[in-house]
XYZ file of C-alpha atoms in Angstrom:
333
model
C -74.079 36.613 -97.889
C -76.727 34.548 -96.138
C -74.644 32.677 -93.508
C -76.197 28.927 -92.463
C -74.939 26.171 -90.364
C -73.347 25.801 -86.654
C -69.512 25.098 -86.215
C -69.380 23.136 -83.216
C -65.707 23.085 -81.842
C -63.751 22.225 -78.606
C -63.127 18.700 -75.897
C -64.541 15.775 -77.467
C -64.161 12.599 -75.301
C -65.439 9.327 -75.082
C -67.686 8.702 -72.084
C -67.333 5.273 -70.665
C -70.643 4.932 -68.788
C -70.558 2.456 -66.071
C -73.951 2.005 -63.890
C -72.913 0.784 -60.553
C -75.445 -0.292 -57.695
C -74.146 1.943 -55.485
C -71.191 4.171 -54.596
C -68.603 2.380 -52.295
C -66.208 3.696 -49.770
C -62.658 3.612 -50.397
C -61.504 -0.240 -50.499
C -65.020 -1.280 -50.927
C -66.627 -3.155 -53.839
C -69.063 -2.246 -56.255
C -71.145 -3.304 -58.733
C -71.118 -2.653 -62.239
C -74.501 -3.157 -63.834
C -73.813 -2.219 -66.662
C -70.837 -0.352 -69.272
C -71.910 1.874 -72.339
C -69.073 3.712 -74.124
C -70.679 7.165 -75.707
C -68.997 10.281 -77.676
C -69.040 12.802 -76.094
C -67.790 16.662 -74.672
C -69.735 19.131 -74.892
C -69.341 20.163 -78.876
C -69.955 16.685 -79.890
C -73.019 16.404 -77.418
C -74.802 19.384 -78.764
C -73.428 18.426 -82.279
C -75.087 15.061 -82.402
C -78.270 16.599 -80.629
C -78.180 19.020 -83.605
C -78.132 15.676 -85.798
C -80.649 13.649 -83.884
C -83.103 16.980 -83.758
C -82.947 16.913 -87.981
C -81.687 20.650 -88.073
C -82.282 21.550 -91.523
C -78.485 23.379 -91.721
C -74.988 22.167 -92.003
C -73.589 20.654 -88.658
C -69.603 20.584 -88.676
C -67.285 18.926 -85.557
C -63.969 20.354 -85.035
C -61.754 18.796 -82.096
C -58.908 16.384 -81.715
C -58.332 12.317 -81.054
C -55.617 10.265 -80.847
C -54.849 6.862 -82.787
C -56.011 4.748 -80.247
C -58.950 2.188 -79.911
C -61.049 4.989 -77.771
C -60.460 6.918 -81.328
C -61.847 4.381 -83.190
C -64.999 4.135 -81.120
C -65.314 7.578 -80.934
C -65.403 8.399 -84.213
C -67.604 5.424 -84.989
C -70.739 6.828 -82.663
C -70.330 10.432 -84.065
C -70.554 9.282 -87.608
C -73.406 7.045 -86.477
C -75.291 9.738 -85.300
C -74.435 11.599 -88.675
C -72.090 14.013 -87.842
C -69.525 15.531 -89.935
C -66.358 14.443 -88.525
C -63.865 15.175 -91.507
C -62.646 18.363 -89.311
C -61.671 15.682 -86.964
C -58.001 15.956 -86.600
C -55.716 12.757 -84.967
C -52.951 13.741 -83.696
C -50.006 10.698 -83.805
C -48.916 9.208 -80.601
C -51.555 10.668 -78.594
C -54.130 9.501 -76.078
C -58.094 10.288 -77.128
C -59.088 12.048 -74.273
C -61.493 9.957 -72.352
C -64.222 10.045 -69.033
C -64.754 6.784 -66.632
C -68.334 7.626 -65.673
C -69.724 5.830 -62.616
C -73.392 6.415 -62.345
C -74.897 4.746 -59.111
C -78.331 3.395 -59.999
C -79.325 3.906 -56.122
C -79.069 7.440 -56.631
C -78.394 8.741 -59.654
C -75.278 10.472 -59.101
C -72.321 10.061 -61.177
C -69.020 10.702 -60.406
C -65.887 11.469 -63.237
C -62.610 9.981 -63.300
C -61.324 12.388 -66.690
C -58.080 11.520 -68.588
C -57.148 14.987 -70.554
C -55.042 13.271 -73.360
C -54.953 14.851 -76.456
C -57.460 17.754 -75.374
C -54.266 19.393 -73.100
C -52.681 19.399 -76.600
C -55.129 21.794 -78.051
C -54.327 24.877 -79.962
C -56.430 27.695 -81.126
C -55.336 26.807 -84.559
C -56.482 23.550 -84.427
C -60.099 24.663 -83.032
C -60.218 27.394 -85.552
C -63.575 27.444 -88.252
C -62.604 26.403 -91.568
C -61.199 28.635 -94.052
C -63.981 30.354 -95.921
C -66.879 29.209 -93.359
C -70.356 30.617 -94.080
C -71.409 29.076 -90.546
C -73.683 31.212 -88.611
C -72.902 30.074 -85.733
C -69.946 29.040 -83.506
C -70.001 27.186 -80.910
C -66.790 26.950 -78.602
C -66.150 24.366 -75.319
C -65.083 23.590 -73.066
C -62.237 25.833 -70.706
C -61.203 24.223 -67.520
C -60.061 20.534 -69.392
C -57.669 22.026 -72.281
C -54.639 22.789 -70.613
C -52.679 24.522 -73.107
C -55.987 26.920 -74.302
C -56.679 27.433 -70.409
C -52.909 28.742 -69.616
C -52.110 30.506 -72.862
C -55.644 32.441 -73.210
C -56.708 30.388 -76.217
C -60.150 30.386 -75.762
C -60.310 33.986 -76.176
C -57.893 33.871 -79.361
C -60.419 30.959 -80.791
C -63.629 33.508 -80.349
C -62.065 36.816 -81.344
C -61.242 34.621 -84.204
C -64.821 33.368 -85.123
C -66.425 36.909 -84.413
C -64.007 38.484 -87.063
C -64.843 35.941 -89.825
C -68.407 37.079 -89.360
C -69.864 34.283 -86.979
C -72.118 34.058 -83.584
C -70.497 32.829 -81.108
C -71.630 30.743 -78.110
C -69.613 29.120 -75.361
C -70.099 25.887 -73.177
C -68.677 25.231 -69.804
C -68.121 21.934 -67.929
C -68.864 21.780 -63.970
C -66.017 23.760 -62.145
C -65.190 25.541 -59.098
C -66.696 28.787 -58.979
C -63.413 30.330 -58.526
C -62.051 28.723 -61.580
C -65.021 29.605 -64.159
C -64.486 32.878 -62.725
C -60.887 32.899 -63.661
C -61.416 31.202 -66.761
C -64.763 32.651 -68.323
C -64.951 36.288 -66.907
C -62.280 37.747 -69.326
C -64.039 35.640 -72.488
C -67.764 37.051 -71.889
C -67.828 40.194 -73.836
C -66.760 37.618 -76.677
C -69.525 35.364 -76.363
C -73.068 36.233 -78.390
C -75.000 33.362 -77.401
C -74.309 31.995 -73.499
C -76.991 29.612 -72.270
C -75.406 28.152 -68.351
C -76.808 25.974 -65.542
C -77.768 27.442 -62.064
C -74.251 26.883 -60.549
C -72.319 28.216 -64.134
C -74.637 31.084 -63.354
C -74.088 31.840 -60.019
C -70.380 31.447 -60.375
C -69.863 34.236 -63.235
C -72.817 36.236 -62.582
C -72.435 36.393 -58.764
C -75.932 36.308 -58.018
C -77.929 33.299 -56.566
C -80.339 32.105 -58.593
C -81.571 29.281 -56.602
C -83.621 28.672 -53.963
C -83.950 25.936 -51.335
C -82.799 24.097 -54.585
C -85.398 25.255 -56.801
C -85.085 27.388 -59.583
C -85.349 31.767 -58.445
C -87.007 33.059 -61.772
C -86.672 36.419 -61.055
C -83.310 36.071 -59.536
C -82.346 34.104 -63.252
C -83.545 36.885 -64.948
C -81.785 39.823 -63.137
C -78.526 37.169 -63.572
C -79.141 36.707 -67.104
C -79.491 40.667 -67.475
C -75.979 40.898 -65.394
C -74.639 38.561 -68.005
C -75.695 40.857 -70.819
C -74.562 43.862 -68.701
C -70.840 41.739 -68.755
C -71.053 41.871 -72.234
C -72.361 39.000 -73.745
C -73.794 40.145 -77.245
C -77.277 38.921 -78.208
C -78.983 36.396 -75.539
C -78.147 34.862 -71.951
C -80.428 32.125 -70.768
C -80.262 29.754 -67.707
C -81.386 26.216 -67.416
C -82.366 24.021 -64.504
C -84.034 20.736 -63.740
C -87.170 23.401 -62.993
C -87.067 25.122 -66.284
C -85.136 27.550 -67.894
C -85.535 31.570 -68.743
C -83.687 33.711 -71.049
C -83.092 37.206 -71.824
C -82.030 39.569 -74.838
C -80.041 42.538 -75.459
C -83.085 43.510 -77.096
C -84.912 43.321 -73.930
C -87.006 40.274 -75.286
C -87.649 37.827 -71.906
C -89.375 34.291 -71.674
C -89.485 31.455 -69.544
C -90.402 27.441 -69.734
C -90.850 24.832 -67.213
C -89.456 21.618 -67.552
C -91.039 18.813 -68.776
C -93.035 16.414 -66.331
C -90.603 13.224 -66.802
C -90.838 11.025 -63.114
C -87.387 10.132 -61.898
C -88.479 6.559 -61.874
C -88.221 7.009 -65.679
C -84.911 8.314 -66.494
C -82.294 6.107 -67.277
C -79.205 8.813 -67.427
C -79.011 12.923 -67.446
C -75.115 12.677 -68.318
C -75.530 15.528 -71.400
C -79.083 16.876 -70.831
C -77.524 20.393 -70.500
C -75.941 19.926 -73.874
C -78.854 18.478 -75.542
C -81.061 21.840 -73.756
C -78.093 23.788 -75.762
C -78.576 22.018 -78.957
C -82.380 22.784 -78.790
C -82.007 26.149 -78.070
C -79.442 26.547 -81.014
C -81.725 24.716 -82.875
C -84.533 27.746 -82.425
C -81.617 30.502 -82.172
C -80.413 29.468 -86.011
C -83.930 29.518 -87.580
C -84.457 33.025 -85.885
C -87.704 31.374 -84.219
C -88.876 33.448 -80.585
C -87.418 33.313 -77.590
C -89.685 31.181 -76.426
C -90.089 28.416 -78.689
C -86.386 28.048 -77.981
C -86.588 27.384 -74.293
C -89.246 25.493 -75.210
C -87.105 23.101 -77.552
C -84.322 23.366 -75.606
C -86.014 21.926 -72.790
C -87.887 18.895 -75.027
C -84.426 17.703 -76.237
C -83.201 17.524 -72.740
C -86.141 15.647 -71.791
C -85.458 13.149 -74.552
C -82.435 12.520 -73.623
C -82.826 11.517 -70.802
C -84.152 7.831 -71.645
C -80.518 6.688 -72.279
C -77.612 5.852 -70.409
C -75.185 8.136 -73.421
C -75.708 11.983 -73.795
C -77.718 11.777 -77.400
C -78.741 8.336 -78.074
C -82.698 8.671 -77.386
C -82.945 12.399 -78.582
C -86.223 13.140 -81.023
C -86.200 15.298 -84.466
C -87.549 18.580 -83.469
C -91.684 18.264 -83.957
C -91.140 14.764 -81.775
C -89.639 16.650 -78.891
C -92.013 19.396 -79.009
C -95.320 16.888 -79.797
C -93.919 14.952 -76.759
C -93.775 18.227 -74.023
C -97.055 18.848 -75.545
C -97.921 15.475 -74.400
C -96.707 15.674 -71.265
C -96.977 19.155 -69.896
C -94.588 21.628 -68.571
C -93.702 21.549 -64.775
C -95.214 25.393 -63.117
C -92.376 27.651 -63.325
């Protein structure tokens, strides 16, 4: 059986994005420039980048809402971005989990105020792939904001799951405390096939630094990326940065890609861009292209997105994204 299509399953939320001018202190006044409500959570994010890139395979959502006006929205932008949602489930009486996002426009930072809601409800049935999936691959996120999958081990029932019906796996992670990744992801790595982290998601599980003075370490990535694989992870561990991103197999395979030259002055919001770099890179991953050319997408859809204030509005089909790094060149690596 040829197997085709990613399974994309886990948190989805709605982002409220709120630009403020700047970031008060306590009983202080801000403000708002602007508000922009946006799916999102990580398996939507890279779901809809999926969409927006024109993979030429079957995208599916899987995750949980509420009946609730943040439902209705919710579902609205995913289906807008033309993503199947009928896996979808809404679950009566509860809240769609949901994300205040204040992003100050002095700096760029943004700061989360997170409402679990429905996503503490989550069980590994309801994450599971549908009966008689031919999916390639599964993708699985995000621990640390699922409170019943985090305390009962669920994320490891939902992968052991997806590898015995035949599928990849890969697995997203949301910015925690290094001592809580570790508790929650160090168990779950010899289940994951495909694990693509930032610098800090990295560090934590790896234990190795692979920054320096801020700035991506590329040979301290790769020796963290062959610890990964050394953990167990099954087919390919790659890192990505603001610098760039490198990734190795279990075949031994290596490569490496700077970012694309985008001036701060022109980016209007990064909330996703690691999610769109993981839909690019699943992008390549699926149609078996090289190692390279998936860094290399992976870090033109993360570039795109970055020219809205929502996690997948302004990403490109594929040959855009890659024309447009050609375009503007690669940062040195």
């Amino acid at each position: 059986m040829v197997r085709k299509g990613i399974t994309l399953a886990g948190t989805v939320i709605l982002d409220i994005v709120n630009v403020v001018d700047h970031w008060p202190d306590e009983e202080k006044v801000a403000l708002i420039q602007r508000t922009q409500p946006g799916a999102g959570g990580p398996p939507h994010n890279a779901g809809a980048g999926l969409v927006k890139l024109r993979a030429p395979f079957p995208v599916t959502l899987i995750g949980a809402i509420g009946e609730d006006a943040y439902a209705e929205t919710l579902i609205g932008q995913a289906q807008g971005y033309g993503l199947d949602t009928s896996a979808i489930l809404r679950v009566p009486g509860a809240v769609t989990s949901h994300t205040i996002v204040m992003s100050s426009a002095k700096t760029g930072k943004r700061t989360f105020f997170h409402q679990p809601g429905v996503n503490a409800l989550l069980t590994p049935d309801m994450m599971a792939a549908p009966a008689g999936s031919t999916a390639k691959i599964y993708y699985l996120g995000s621990p640390g904001i699922a409170g019943k999958l985090d305390a009962e081990d669920g994320w490891r029932v939902c992968l052991q799951a997806a590898r015995d019906s035949g599928h990849q796996t890969a697995f997203e992670l949301v910015s925690m405390p290094p001592d809580v990744l570790v508790r929650l992801i160090a168990h779950l790595v010899p289940l994951i096939d495909i694990f693509v982290v930032n610098d800090h998601e990295a560090a934590a599980i790896s234990g190795m630094t692979v920054t320096r003075g801020g700035k991506l370490d590329v040979d301290a990535a790769f020796s963290a990326c062959r610890k990964l694989l050394d953990m167990g992870v099954g087919a390919v561990a790659g890192i990505h940065h603001p610098d760039g991103a490198v990734a190795v197999t279990r075949g031994g395979e290596t490569a490496r890609s700077g970012s694309l030259n985008i001036a701060t002055s022109e980016i209007v919001g990064s909330l996703g861009a690691g999610d769109a770099f993981y839909a690019g890179f699943l992008y390549g991953w699926h149609e078996e292209w090289p190692l390279q050319r998936c860094l290399e997408l992976g870090n033109a859809s993360a570039a795109t997105s970055l020219f809205s204030v929502t996690t997948s509005a302004s990403i490109r089909p594929a040959e855009e994204c890659l024309a447009f790094a050609a375009e503007r060149g690669l940062r040195p690596l």
